[in-house]
XYZ file of C-alpha atoms in Angstrom:
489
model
C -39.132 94.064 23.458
C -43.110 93.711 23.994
C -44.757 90.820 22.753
C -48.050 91.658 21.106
C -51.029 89.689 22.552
C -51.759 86.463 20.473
C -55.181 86.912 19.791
C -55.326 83.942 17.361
C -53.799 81.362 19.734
C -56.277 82.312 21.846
C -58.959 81.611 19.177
C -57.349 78.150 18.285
C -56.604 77.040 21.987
C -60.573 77.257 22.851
C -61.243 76.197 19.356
C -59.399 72.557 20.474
C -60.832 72.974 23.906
C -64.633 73.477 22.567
C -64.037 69.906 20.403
C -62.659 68.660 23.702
C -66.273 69.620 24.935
C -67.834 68.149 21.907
C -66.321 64.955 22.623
C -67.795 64.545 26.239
C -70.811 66.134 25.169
C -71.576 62.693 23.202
C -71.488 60.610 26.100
C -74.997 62.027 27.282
C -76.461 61.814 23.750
C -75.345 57.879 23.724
C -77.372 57.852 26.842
C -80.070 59.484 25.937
C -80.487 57.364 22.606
C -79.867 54.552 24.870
C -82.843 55.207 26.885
C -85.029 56.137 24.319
C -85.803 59.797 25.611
C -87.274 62.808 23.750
C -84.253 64.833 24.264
C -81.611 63.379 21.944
C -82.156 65.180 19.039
C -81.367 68.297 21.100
C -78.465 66.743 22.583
C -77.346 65.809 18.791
C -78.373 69.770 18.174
C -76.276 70.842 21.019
C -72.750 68.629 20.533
C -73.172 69.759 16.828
C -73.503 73.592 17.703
C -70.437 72.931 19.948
C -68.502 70.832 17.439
C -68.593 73.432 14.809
C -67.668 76.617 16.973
C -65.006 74.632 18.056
C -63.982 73.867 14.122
C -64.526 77.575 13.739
C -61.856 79.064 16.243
C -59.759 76.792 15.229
C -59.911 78.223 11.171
C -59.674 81.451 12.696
C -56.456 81.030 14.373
C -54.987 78.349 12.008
C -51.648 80.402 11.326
C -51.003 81.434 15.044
C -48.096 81.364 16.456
C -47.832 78.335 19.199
C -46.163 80.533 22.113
C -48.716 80.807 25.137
C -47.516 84.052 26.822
C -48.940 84.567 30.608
C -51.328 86.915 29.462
C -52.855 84.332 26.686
C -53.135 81.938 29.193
C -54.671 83.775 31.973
C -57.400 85.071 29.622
C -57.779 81.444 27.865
C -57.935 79.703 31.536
C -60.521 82.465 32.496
C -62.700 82.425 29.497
C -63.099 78.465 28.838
C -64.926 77.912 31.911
C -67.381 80.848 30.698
C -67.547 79.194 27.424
C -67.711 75.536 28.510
C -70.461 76.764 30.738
C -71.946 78.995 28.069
C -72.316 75.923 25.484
C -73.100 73.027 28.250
C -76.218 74.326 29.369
C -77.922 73.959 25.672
C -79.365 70.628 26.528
C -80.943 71.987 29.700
C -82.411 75.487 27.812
C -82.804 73.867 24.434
C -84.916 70.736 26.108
C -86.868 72.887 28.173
C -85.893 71.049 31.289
C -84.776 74.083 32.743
C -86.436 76.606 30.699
C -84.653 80.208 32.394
C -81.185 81.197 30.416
C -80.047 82.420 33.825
C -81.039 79.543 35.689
C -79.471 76.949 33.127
C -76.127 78.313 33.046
C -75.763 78.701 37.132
C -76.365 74.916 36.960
C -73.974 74.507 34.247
C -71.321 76.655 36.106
C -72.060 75.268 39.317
C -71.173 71.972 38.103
C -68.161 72.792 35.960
C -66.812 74.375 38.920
C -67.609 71.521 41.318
C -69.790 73.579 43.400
C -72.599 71.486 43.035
C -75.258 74.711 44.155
C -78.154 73.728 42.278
C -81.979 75.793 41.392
C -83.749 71.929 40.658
C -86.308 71.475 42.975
C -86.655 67.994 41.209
C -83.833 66.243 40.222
C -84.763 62.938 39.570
C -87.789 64.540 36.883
C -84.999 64.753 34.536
C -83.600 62.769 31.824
C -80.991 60.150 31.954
C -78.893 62.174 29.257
C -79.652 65.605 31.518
C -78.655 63.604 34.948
C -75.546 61.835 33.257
C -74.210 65.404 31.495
C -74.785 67.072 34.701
C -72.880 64.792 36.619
C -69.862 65.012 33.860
C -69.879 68.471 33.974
C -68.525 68.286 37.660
C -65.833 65.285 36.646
C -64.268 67.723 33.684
C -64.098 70.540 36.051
C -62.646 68.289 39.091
C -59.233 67.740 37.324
C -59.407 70.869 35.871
C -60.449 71.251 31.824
C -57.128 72.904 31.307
C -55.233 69.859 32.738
C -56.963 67.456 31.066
C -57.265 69.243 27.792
C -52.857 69.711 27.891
C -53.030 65.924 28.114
C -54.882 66.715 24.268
C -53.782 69.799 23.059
C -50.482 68.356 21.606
C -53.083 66.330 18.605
C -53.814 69.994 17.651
C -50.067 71.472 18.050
C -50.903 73.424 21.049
C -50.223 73.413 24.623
C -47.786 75.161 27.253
C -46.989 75.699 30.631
C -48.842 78.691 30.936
C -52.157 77.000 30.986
C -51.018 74.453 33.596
C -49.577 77.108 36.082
C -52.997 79.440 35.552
C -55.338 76.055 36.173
C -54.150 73.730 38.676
C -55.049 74.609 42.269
C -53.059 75.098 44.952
C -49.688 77.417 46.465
C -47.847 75.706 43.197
C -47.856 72.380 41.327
C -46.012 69.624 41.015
C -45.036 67.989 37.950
C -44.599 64.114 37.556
C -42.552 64.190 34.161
C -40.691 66.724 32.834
C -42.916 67.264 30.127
C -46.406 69.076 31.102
C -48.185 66.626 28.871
C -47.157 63.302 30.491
C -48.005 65.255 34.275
C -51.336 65.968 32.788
C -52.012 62.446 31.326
C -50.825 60.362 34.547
C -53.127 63.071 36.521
C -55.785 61.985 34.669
C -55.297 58.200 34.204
C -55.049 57.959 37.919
C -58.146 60.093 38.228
C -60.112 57.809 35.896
C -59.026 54.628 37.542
C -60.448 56.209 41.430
C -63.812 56.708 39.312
C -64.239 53.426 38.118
C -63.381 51.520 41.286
C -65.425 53.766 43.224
C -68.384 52.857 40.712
C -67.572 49.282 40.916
C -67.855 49.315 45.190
C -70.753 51.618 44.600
C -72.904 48.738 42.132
C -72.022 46.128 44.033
C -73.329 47.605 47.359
C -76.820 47.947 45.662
C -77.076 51.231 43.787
C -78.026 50.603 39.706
C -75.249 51.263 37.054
C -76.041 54.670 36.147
C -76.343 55.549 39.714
C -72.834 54.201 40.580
C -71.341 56.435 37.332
C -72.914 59.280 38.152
C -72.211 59.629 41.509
C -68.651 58.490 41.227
C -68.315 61.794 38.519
C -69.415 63.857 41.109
C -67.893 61.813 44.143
C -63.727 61.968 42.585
C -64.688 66.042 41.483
C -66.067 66.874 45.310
C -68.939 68.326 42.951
C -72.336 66.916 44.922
C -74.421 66.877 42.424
C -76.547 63.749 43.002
C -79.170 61.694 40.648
C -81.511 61.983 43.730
C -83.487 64.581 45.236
C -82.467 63.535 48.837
C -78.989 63.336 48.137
C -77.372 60.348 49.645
C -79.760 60.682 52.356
C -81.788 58.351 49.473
C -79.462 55.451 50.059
C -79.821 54.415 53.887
C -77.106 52.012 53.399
C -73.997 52.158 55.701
C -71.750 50.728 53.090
C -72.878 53.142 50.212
C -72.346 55.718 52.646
C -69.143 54.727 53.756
C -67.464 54.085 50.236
C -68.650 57.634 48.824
C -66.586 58.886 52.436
C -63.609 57.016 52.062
C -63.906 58.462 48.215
C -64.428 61.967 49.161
C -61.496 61.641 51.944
C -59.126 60.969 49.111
C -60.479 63.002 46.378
C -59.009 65.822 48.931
C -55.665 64.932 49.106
C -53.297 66.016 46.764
C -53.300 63.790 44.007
C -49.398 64.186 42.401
C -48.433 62.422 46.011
C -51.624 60.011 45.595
C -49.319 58.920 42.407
C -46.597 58.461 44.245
C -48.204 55.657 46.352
C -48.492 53.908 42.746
C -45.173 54.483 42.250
C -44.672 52.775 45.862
C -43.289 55.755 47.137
C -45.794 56.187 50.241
C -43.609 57.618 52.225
C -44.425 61.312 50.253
C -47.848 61.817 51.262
C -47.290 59.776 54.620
C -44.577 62.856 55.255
C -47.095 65.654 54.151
C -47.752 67.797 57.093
C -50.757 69.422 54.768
C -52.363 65.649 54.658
C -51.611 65.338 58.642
C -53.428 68.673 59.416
C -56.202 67.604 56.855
C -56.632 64.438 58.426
C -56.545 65.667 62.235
C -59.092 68.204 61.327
C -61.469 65.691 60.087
C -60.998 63.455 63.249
C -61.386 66.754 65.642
C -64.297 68.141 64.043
C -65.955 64.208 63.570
C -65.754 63.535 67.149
C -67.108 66.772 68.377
C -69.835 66.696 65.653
C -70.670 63.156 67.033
C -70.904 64.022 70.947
C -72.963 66.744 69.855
C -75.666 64.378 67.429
C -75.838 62.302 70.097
C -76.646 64.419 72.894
C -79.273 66.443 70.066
C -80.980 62.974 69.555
C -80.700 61.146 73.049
C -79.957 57.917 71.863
C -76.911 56.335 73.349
C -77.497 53.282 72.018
C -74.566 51.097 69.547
C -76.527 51.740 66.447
C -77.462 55.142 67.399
C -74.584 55.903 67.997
C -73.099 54.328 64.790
C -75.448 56.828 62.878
C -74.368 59.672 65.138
C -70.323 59.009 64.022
C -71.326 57.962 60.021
C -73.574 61.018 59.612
C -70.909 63.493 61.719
C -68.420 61.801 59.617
C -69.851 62.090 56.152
C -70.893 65.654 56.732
C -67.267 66.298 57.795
C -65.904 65.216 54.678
C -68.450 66.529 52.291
C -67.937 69.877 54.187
C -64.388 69.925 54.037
C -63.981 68.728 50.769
C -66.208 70.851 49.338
C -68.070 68.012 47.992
C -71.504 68.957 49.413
C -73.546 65.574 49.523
C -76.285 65.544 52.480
C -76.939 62.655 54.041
C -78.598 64.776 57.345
C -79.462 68.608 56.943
C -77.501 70.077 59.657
C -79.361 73.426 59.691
C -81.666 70.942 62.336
C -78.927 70.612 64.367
C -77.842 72.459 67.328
C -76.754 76.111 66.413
C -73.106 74.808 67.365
C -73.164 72.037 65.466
C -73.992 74.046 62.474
C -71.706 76.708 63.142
C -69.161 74.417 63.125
C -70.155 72.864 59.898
C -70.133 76.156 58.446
C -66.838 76.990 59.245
C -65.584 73.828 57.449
C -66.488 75.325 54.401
C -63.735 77.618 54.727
C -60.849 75.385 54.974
C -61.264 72.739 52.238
C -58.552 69.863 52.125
C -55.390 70.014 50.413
C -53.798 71.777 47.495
C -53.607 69.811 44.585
C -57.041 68.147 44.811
C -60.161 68.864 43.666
C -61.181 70.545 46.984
C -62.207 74.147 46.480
C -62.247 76.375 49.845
C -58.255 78.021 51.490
C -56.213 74.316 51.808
C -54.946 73.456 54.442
C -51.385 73.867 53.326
C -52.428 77.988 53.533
C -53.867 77.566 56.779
C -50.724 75.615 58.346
C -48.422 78.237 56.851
C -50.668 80.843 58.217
C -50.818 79.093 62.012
C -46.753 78.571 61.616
C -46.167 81.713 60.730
C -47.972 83.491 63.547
C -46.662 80.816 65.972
C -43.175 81.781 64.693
C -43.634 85.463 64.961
C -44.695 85.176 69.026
C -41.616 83.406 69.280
C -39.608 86.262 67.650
C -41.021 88.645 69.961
C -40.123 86.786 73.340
C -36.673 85.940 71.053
C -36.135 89.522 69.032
C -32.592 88.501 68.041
C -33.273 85.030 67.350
C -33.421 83.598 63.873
C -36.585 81.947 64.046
C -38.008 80.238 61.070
C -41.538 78.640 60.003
C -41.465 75.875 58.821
C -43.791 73.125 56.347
C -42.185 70.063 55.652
C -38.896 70.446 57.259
C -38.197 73.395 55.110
C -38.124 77.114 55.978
C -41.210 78.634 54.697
C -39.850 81.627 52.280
C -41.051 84.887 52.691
C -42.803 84.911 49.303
C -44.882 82.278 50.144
C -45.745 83.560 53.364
C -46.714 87.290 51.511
C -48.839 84.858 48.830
C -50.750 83.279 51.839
C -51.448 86.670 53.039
C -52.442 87.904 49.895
C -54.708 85.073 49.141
C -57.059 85.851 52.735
C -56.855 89.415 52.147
C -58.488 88.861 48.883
C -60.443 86.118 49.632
C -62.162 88.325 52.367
C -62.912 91.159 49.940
C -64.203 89.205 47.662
C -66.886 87.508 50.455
C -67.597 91.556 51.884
C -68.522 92.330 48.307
C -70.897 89.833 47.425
C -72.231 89.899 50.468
C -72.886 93.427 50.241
C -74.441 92.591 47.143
C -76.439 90.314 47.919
C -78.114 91.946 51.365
C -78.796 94.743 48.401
C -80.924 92.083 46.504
C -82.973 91.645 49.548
C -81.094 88.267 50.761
C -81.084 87.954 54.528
C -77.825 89.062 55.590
C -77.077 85.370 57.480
C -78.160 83.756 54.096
C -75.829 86.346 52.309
C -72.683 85.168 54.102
C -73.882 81.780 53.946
C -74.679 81.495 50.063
C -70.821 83.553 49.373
C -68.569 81.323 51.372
C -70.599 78.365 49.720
C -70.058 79.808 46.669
C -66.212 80.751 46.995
C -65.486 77.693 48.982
C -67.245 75.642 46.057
C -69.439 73.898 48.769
C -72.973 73.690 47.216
C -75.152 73.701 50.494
C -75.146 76.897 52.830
C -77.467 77.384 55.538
C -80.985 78.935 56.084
C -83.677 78.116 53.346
C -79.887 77.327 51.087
C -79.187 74.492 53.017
C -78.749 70.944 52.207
C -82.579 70.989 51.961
C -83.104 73.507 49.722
C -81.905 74.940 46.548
C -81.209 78.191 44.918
C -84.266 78.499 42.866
C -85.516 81.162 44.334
C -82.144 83.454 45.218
C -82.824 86.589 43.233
C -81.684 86.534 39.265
C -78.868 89.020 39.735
C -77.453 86.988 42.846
C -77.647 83.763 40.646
C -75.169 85.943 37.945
C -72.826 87.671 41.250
C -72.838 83.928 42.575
C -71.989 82.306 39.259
C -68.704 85.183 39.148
C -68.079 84.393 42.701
C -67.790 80.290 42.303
C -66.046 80.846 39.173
C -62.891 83.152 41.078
C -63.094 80.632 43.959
C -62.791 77.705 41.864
C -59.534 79.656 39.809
C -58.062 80.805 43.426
C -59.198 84.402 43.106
C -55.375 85.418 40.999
C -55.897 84.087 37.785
C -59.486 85.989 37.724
C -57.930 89.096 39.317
C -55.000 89.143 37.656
C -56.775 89.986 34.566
C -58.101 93.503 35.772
C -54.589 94.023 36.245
C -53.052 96.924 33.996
C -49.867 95.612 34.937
C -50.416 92.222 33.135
C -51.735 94.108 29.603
C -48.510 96.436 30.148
C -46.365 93.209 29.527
């Protein structure tokens, strides 16, 4: 028998979600208040607009049944992140500080889906409430709204797996507790606690309070949006520089086995062969990236070549993480260098965090795979298995790996092709999609970690906006809902 699609769930579930939004939305209006700054009363404006079209869906879909059917919960996970975006860039439009419609909501988007691309040409010209929302905007989006808003959705009598399979990141996800809710809740309470200490190390090596929060938000999220214009190039401080690393290193490792350590269970992410090729990747591409600085600058020295490894390191991290701090622009460097840089943003870290880019769990399976099929040629009647984790890698999960390059190659072609339509250089076109898809921030060419986006053309800002948005979902959930198939149901 076929279902027919709950369109009133779907009103309620963003309904709750848009309160959700309300909620945080507060935060920056505290702040704002708290600094005396001219742009409270729009941030009271804009938390009460969201408040009540929040109140709103939820009236609408008051009497809907509380079944979350796939296709519900594709659509819902696709559209909040439209909507979020769509209602957190008031304060930016509505205060004038940035004053273009299309402008305000790629910043919004960018953050909310940790890609950290920004248009600003001059960050630190805006408000405390603009700097603080902006930054929170990448820390809801890090987790994932969905998986932080199942950790809520029970107070409203909502919820359901269906959200947390469309959401969280990854080849599949691993629940904690055998309820959704509790998964969601420990998620989050160990993703709050990395914030605060990472604020704490962060004040006490010299940067103010506010400082310290905001970059922690965007630090734990692998967002990059900073409070400065110079990124954490600002900071010349080896120890700031180091902690936001060792932050960023984590933040990309999947955080249900980062629980287990808490339950002193190490030995599940010391056993991860995703976290050992994410880890040997960073070393490899560290110590070539180091060589490489030093021979570009000369200087053989200790110190220099202390700089040399933190910079090669940093940028490493932030690459591969998708975090997309600067604290060198590498477009200076030599074109290898670079290029290598550049094809970090590719790989991202590990499933399950809140990298964006392919995970290194695909690439392994991908590298295993092909390693195992040589061997089945030389061997045509052996029974020759890849393997990840001591376990036989199913041929599902092998097509699903396939799948996800095929279309994660189309999808670059296309807005490529778009853009080099727009009049972007076509280097700068491949540059600004894998950026975008990868939820990097920085690309190369005048898009680099010295530049911004302010002046890619209006229509590129909207293609690029789509493009972060179906990297940051894993291309399926977005796809899947062109899919006749999935209406058919």
């Amino acid at each position: 028998m076929t279902r027919t699609f709950n369109i009133k769930l779907v009103f309620k579930t963003l309904g709750a979600l848009l309160v959700i939004e309300s909620v945080f939305m507060f935060i920056p209006t505290l702040v704002s208040l708290l600094y005396k700054e001219p742009d409270f009363m729009v941030f009271c404006l804009s938390t009460t607009i969201t408040l009540l079209s929040g109140l709103a869906g939820m009236l609408i879909g008051r009497k809907a049944e509380k079944h979350v059917g796939e296709r519900e919960g594709y659509l819902i996970v696709a559209i909040v992140w439209l909507m979020f975006s769509f209602f957190g860039m008031m304060p930016y439009y509505l205060s004038g500080a940035i004053p273009s419609f299309t402008d305000a909501y790629f910043e919004t988007i960018s953050g909310f889906t940790t890609t950290g691309a920004t248009i600003l040409n001059d960050i630190e010209s805006l408000t405390h409430g603009c700097l603080i929302w902006r930054n929170l905007t990448q820390w809801l989006g890090g987790m994932g709204i969905i998986v932080l808003s199942i950790a809520i959705l029970p107070m409203f009598g909502l919820g359901g797996m269906q959200l947390y399979a469309a959401e969280v990141t990854g080849l599949s996800y691993e629940k904690l507790s055998p309820r959704i809710a509790d998964t969601a809740k420990r998620m989050w309470g160990l993703y709050i606690i990395l914030t605060a200490i990472e604020a704490l190390f962060l004040w006490l090596f010299g940067m103010d309070l506010f400082d310290s929060v905001c970059h922690s938000f965007s630090t734990i999220a692998t967002g990059g949006y900073s409070t400065k214009n110079l990124s954490i190039a600002f900071y010349d401080s080896a120890a700031i520089q180091y902690t936001i690393i060792f932050f960023m290193f984590i933040s990309g490792i999947n955080f249900a086995l980062l629980y287990y350590i808490i339950l002193r269970k190490p030995k599940k992410l010391l056993h991860d062969e995703e976290t050992h090729w994410y880890s040997v990747a960073v070393i490899l591409a560290t110590v070539i990236l180091t060589f490489g600085l030093m021979l570009h600058t000369q200087d053989w020295t200790w110190s220099g070549g202390e700089k040399a490894f933190r910079t090669s390191l940093f940028t490493t991290i932030a690459t591969m993480t998708s975090t997309g701090y600067a604290v060198a622009d590498y477009t200076q460097w030599y074109p290898l260098l670079w290029v290598i840089v550049f094809f970090l943003m590719f790989t991202g870290a590990c499933a399950g965090s809140t990298s964006g880019g392919i995970k290194w769990v695909r690439l392994a399976i991908f590298a295993k795979n092909g390693a195992a099929e040589f061997k089945r040629r030389i061997h045509p009647n052996a029974v020759i298995p890849a393997k990840m984790n001591g376990k036989p890698i199913s041929q599902q999960t092998t097509g699903n790996v396939i799948a996800f390059f095929t279309f994660y190659i189309l999808v670059i072609i296309a807005a490529v092709l778009a853009f080099c339509a727009l009049g972007v250089d076509f280097d700068e076109s491949i540059g600004a999609t894998v950026s975008a898809i990868g939820n990097v921030g920085p690309s190369i060419g005048q898009y680099g970690p010295a530049g911004t986006y302010a002046a890619f053309p209006t229509a590129g800002k909207w293609i690029m906006a789509a493009v972060m948005l179906i990297g940051r979902l894993e291309i399926f959930t977005v796809l899947l809902l062109f899919s006749p198939a999935l209406w058919r149901k």
